[in-house]
């Protein structure tokens, strides 16, 4: 199994380089590369940005070209789970992704419950796993096939965690990249796995493509995996 979460400690001052964070998870690298627009004309095969890749100048989302009729959600907007946001981000120097994102469910779990049969190093077991369900609609001109969903988990202490990747399919929460043919008008609902270092907690889910962009965040109730939804019965008139 290959789990490659990425983390960094971000600061509240916009435009400030992220401070280095110690790698507590197996295969962890700094998220610095993922928080800056990647250079080069070719898209990475898995949509991830290498931390060693040189970055182009940060671009505010409001200045990115989007199709006519698309209105972007303002930077720094706080949303509730179930509310959509329309965002733009630079996939490469010549390509811009435009998405409608709706975070629909936040779940906490345990390794014992959801990772049975998986061999996990001790460093990974020191983290806390969360599952996040979100729907993505491609509103732009760029085919985003193979790209990773640009969402991060914030633990409330300035730490952003990237969704994890697996060497083989993880049925409990597939955490897949965007599928083939994910062109304009395509829509997909996917589950993302986040492993929060130091047994941390989920404070919010954030879209933050560069450090010069204030995050759009989603907050809501975090429920346990397997918890049944409460059904509220409406009292009828007799």
PDB file of N, CA, C and O in Angstrom, residues 64-98:
ATOM      1  N   UNK A  64      -8.198  34.888 -13.057  1.00  0.00           N
ATOM      2  CA  UNK A  64      -8.078  33.777 -13.978  1.00  0.00           C
ATOM      3  C   UNK A  64      -9.212  33.802 -15.010  1.00  0.00           C
ATOM      4  O   UNK A  64     -10.346  34.162 -14.684  1.00  0.00           O
ATOM      5  N   UNK A  65      -8.915  33.401 -16.256  1.00  0.00           N
ATOM      6  CA  UNK A  65      -9.964  33.389 -17.282  1.00  0.00           C
ATOM      7  C   UNK A  65     -10.944  32.245 -17.056  1.00  0.00           C
ATOM      8  O   UNK A  65     -10.534  31.108 -16.845  1.00  0.00           O
ATOM      9  N   UNK A  66     -12.223  32.568 -17.096  1.00  0.00           N
ATOM     10  CA  UNK A  66     -13.275  31.551 -16.935  1.00  0.00           C
ATOM     11  C   UNK A  66     -14.284  31.731 -18.066  1.00  0.00           C
ATOM     12  O   UNK A  66     -14.398  32.817 -18.647  1.00  0.00           O
ATOM     13  N   UNK A  67     -15.025  30.683 -18.406  1.00  0.00           N
ATOM     14  CA  UNK A  67     -16.022  30.788 -19.473  1.00  0.00           C
ATOM     15  C   UNK A  67     -17.094  31.826 -19.151  1.00  0.00           C
ATOM     16  O   UNK A  67     -17.372  32.130 -17.984  1.00  0.00           O
ATOM     17  N   UNK A  68     -17.693  32.389 -20.182  1.00  0.00           N
ATOM     18  CA  UNK A  68     -18.785  33.349 -20.009  1.00  0.00           C
ATOM     19  C   UNK A  68     -19.910  32.721 -19.199  1.00  0.00           C
ATOM     20  O   UNK A  68     -20.259  31.557 -19.387  1.00  0.00           O
ATOM     21  N   UNK A  69     -20.464  33.496 -18.301  1.00  0.00           N
ATOM     22  CA  UNK A  69     -21.577  33.027 -17.491  1.00  0.00           C
ATOM     23  C   UNK A  69     -21.159  32.365 -16.196  1.00  0.00           C
ATOM     24  O   UNK A  69     -22.016  32.034 -15.366  1.00  0.00           O
ATOM     25  N   UNK A  70     -19.847  32.172 -15.982  1.00  0.00           N
ATOM     26  CA  UNK A  70     -19.354  31.560 -14.747  1.00  0.00           C
ATOM     27  C   UNK A  70     -18.970  32.651 -13.755  1.00  0.00           C
ATOM     28  O   UNK A  70     -18.172  33.534 -14.074  1.00  0.00           O
ATOM     29  N   UNK A  71     -19.560  32.628 -12.585  1.00  0.00           N
ATOM     30  CA  UNK A  71     -19.246  33.588 -11.526  1.00  0.00           C
ATOM     31  C   UNK A  71     -18.564  32.842 -10.385  1.00  0.00           C
ATOM     32  O   UNK A  71     -19.112  31.889  -9.839  1.00  0.00           O
ATOM     33  N   UNK A  72     -17.367  33.287 -10.043  1.00  0.00           N
ATOM     34  CA  UNK A  72     -16.588  32.603  -9.016  1.00  0.00           C
ATOM     35  C   UNK A  72     -17.040  33.002  -7.617  1.00  0.00           C
ATOM     36  O   UNK A  72     -17.431  34.145  -7.373  1.00  0.00           O
ATOM     37  N   UNK A  73     -16.974  32.060  -6.716  1.00  0.00           N
ATOM     38  CA  UNK A  73     -17.244  32.333  -5.305  1.00  0.00           C
ATOM     39  C   UNK A  73     -16.107  33.174  -4.742  1.00  0.00           C
ATOM     40  O   UNK A  73     -14.934  32.860  -4.974  1.00  0.00           O
ATOM     41  N   UNK A  74     -16.386  34.252  -4.026  1.00  0.00           N
ATOM     42  CA  UNK A  74     -15.317  35.124  -3.509  1.00  0.00           C
ATOM     43  C   UNK A  74     -14.350  34.375  -2.600  1.00  0.00           C
ATOM     44  O   UNK A  74     -14.737  33.474  -1.857  1.00  0.00           O
ATOM     45  N   UNK A  75     -13.088  34.766  -2.672  1.00  0.00           N
ATOM     46  CA  UNK A  75     -12.083  34.192  -1.779  1.00  0.00           C
ATOM     47  C   UNK A  75     -12.484  34.432  -0.326  1.00  0.00           C
ATOM     48  O   UNK A  75     -13.078  35.442   0.017  1.00  0.00           O
ATOM     49  N   UNK A  76     -12.148  33.489   0.535  1.00  0.00           N
ATOM     50  CA  UNK A  76     -12.428  33.635   1.951  1.00  0.00           C
ATOM     51  C   UNK A  76     -13.849  33.308   2.364  1.00  0.00           C
ATOM     52  O   UNK A  76     -14.204  33.442   3.536  1.00  0.00           O
ATOM     53  N   UNK A  77     -14.679  32.849   1.424  1.00  0.00           N
ATOM     54  CA  UNK A  77     -16.073  32.524   1.745  1.00  0.00           C
ATOM     55  C   UNK A  77     -16.147  31.302   2.663  1.00  0.00           C
ATOM     56  O   UNK A  77     -15.455  30.310   2.449  1.00  0.00           O
ATOM     57  N   UNK A  78     -16.988  31.385   3.680  1.00  0.00           N
ATOM     58  CA  UNK A  78     -17.232  30.253   4.581  1.00  0.00           C
ATOM     59  C   UNK A  78     -18.585  29.642   4.239  1.00  0.00           C
ATOM     60  O   UNK A  78     -19.594  30.351   4.203  1.00  0.00           O
ATOM     61  N   UNK A  79     -18.610  28.351   3.999  1.00  0.00           N
ATOM     62  CA  UNK A  79     -19.824  27.659   3.590  1.00  0.00           C
ATOM     63  C   UNK A  79     -20.163  26.541   4.563  1.00  0.00           C
ATOM     64  O   UNK A  79     -19.300  26.048   5.286  1.00  0.00           O
ATOM     65  N   UNK A  80     -21.424  26.149   4.537  1.00  0.00           N
ATOM     66  CA  UNK A  80     -21.855  24.984   5.282  1.00  0.00           C
ATOM     67  C   UNK A  80     -21.799  23.765   4.369  1.00  0.00           C
ATOM     68  O   UNK A  80     -21.886  23.885   3.142  1.00  0.00           O
ATOM     69  N   UNK A  81     -21.633  22.592   4.957  1.00  0.00           N
ATOM     70  CA  UNK A  81     -21.674  21.360   4.168  1.00  0.00           C
ATOM     71  C   UNK A  81     -22.985  21.301   3.401  1.00  0.00           C
ATOM     72  O   UNK A  81     -24.062  21.545   3.958  1.00  0.00           O
ATOM     73  N   UNK A  82     -22.891  21.040   2.100  1.00  0.00           N
ATOM     74  CA  UNK A  82     -24.073  21.002   1.249  1.00  0.00           C
ATOM     75  C   UNK A  82     -24.212  22.224   0.369  1.00  0.00           C
ATOM     76  O   UNK A  82     -24.985  22.207  -0.589  1.00  0.00           O
ATOM     77  N   UNK A  83     -23.449  23.285   0.676  1.00  0.00           N
ATOM     78  CA  UNK A  83     -23.495  24.501  -0.141  1.00  0.00           C
ATOM     79  C   UNK A  83     -22.386  24.458  -1.191  1.00  0.00           C
ATOM     80  O   UNK A  83     -21.257  24.060  -0.888  1.00  0.00           O
ATOM     81  N   UNK A  84     -22.677  24.880  -2.437  1.00  0.00           N
ATOM     82  CA  UNK A  84     -21.681  24.796  -3.506  1.00  0.00           C
ATOM     83  C   UNK A  84     -20.796  26.036  -3.591  1.00  0.00           C
ATOM     84  O   UNK A  84     -21.171  27.117  -3.142  1.00  0.00           O
ATOM     85  N   UNK A  85     -19.631  25.856  -4.169  1.00  0.00           N
ATOM     86  CA  UNK A  85     -18.723  26.964  -4.480  1.00  0.00           C
ATOM     87  C   UNK A  85     -18.230  26.772  -5.904  1.00  0.00           C
ATOM     88  O   UNK A  85     -18.025  25.639  -6.358  1.00  0.00           O
ATOM     89  N   UNK A  86     -18.046  27.867  -6.612  1.00  0.00           N
ATOM     90  CA  UNK A  86     -17.473  27.818  -7.951  1.00  0.00           C
ATOM     91  C   UNK A  86     -16.075  28.416  -7.877  1.00  0.00           C
ATOM     92  O   UNK A  86     -15.901  29.553  -7.430  1.00  0.00           O
ATOM     93  N   UNK A  87     -15.074  27.638  -8.289  1.00  0.00           N
ATOM     94  CA  UNK A  87     -13.679  28.032  -8.084  1.00  0.00           C
ATOM     95  C   UNK A  87     -12.891  27.884  -9.379  1.00  0.00           C
ATOM     96  O   UNK A  87     -13.280  27.145 -10.288  1.00  0.00           O
ATOM     97  N   UNK A  88     -11.777  28.600  -9.443  1.00  0.00           N
ATOM     98  CA  UNK A  88     -10.844  28.485 -10.560  1.00  0.00           C
ATOM     99  C   UNK A  88      -9.437  28.379 -10.000  1.00  0.00           C
ATOM    100  O   UNK A  88      -9.122  28.974  -8.967  1.00  0.00           O
ATOM    101  N   UNK A  89      -8.611  27.609 -10.663  1.00  0.00           N
ATOM    102  CA  UNK A  89      -7.224  27.455 -10.222  1.00  0.00           C
ATOM    103  C   UNK A  89      -6.366  27.087 -11.421  1.00  0.00           C
ATOM    104  O   UNK A  89      -6.851  26.577 -12.430  1.00  0.00           O
ATOM    105  N   UNK A  90      -5.074  27.369 -11.314  1.00  0.00           N
ATOM    106  CA  UNK A  90      -4.175  27.120 -12.422  1.00  0.00           C
ATOM    107  C   UNK A  90      -3.657  25.688 -12.352  1.00  0.00           C
ATOM    108  O   UNK A  90      -2.973  25.317 -11.407  1.00  0.00           O
ATOM    109  N   UNK A  91      -4.016  24.879 -13.358  1.00  0.00           N
ATOM    110  CA  UNK A  91      -3.553  23.502 -13.445  1.00  0.00           C
ATOM    111  C   UNK A  91      -2.104  23.470 -13.919  1.00  0.00           C
ATOM    112  O   UNK A  91      -1.277  22.698 -13.442  1.00  0.00           O
ATOM    113  N   UNK A  92      -1.768  24.333 -14.856  1.00  0.00           N
ATOM    114  CA  UNK A  92      -0.416  24.549 -15.346  1.00  0.00           C
ATOM    115  C   UNK A  92      -0.371  25.994 -15.833  1.00  0.00           C
ATOM    116  O   UNK A  92      -1.362  26.719 -15.739  1.00  0.00           O
ATOM    117  N   UNK A  93       0.771  26.425 -16.335  1.00  0.00           N
ATOM    118  CA  UNK A  93       0.883  27.819 -16.757  1.00  0.00           C
ATOM    119  C   UNK A  93      -0.114  28.179 -17.849  1.00  0.00           C
ATOM    120  O   UNK A  93      -0.566  29.323 -17.932  1.00  0.00           O
ATOM    121  N   UNK A  94      -0.488  27.199 -18.664  1.00  0.00           N
ATOM    122  CA  UNK A  94      -1.372  27.484 -19.793  1.00  0.00           C
ATOM    123  C   UNK A  94      -2.778  26.936 -19.607  1.00  0.00           C
ATOM    124  O   UNK A  94      -3.629  27.126 -20.476  1.00  0.00           O
ATOM    125  N   UNK A  95      -3.027  26.248 -18.500  1.00  0.00           N
ATOM    126  CA  UNK A  95      -4.334  25.622 -18.308  1.00  0.00           C
ATOM    127  C   UNK A  95      -4.953  26.036 -16.981  1.00  0.00           C
ATOM    128  O   UNK A  95      -4.283  26.048 -15.951  1.00  0.00           O
ATOM    129  N   UNK A  96      -6.244  26.358 -17.029  1.00  0.00           N
ATOM    130  CA  UNK A  96      -6.992  26.768 -15.845  1.00  0.00           C
ATOM    131  C   UNK A  96      -8.146  25.793 -15.630  1.00  0.00           C
ATOM    132  O   UNK A  96      -8.879  25.466 -16.567  1.00  0.00           O
ATOM    133  N   UNK A  97      -8.287  25.316 -14.413  1.00  0.00           N
ATOM    134  CA  UNK A  97      -9.411  24.465 -14.065  1.00  0.00           C
ATOM    135  C   UNK A  97     -10.515  25.300 -13.425  1.00  0.00           C
ATOM    136  O   UNK A  97     -10.240  26.195 -12.632  1.00  0.00           O
ATOM    137  N   UNK A  98     -11.752  25.021 -13.791  1.00  0.00           N
ATOM    138  CA  UNK A  98     -12.906  25.710 -13.204  1.00  0.00           C
ATOM    139  C   UNK A  98     -13.875  24.630 -12.728  1.00  0.00           C
ATOM    140  O   UNK A  98     -14.304  23.786 -13.516  1.00  0.00           O
TER     141      UNK A  98
END
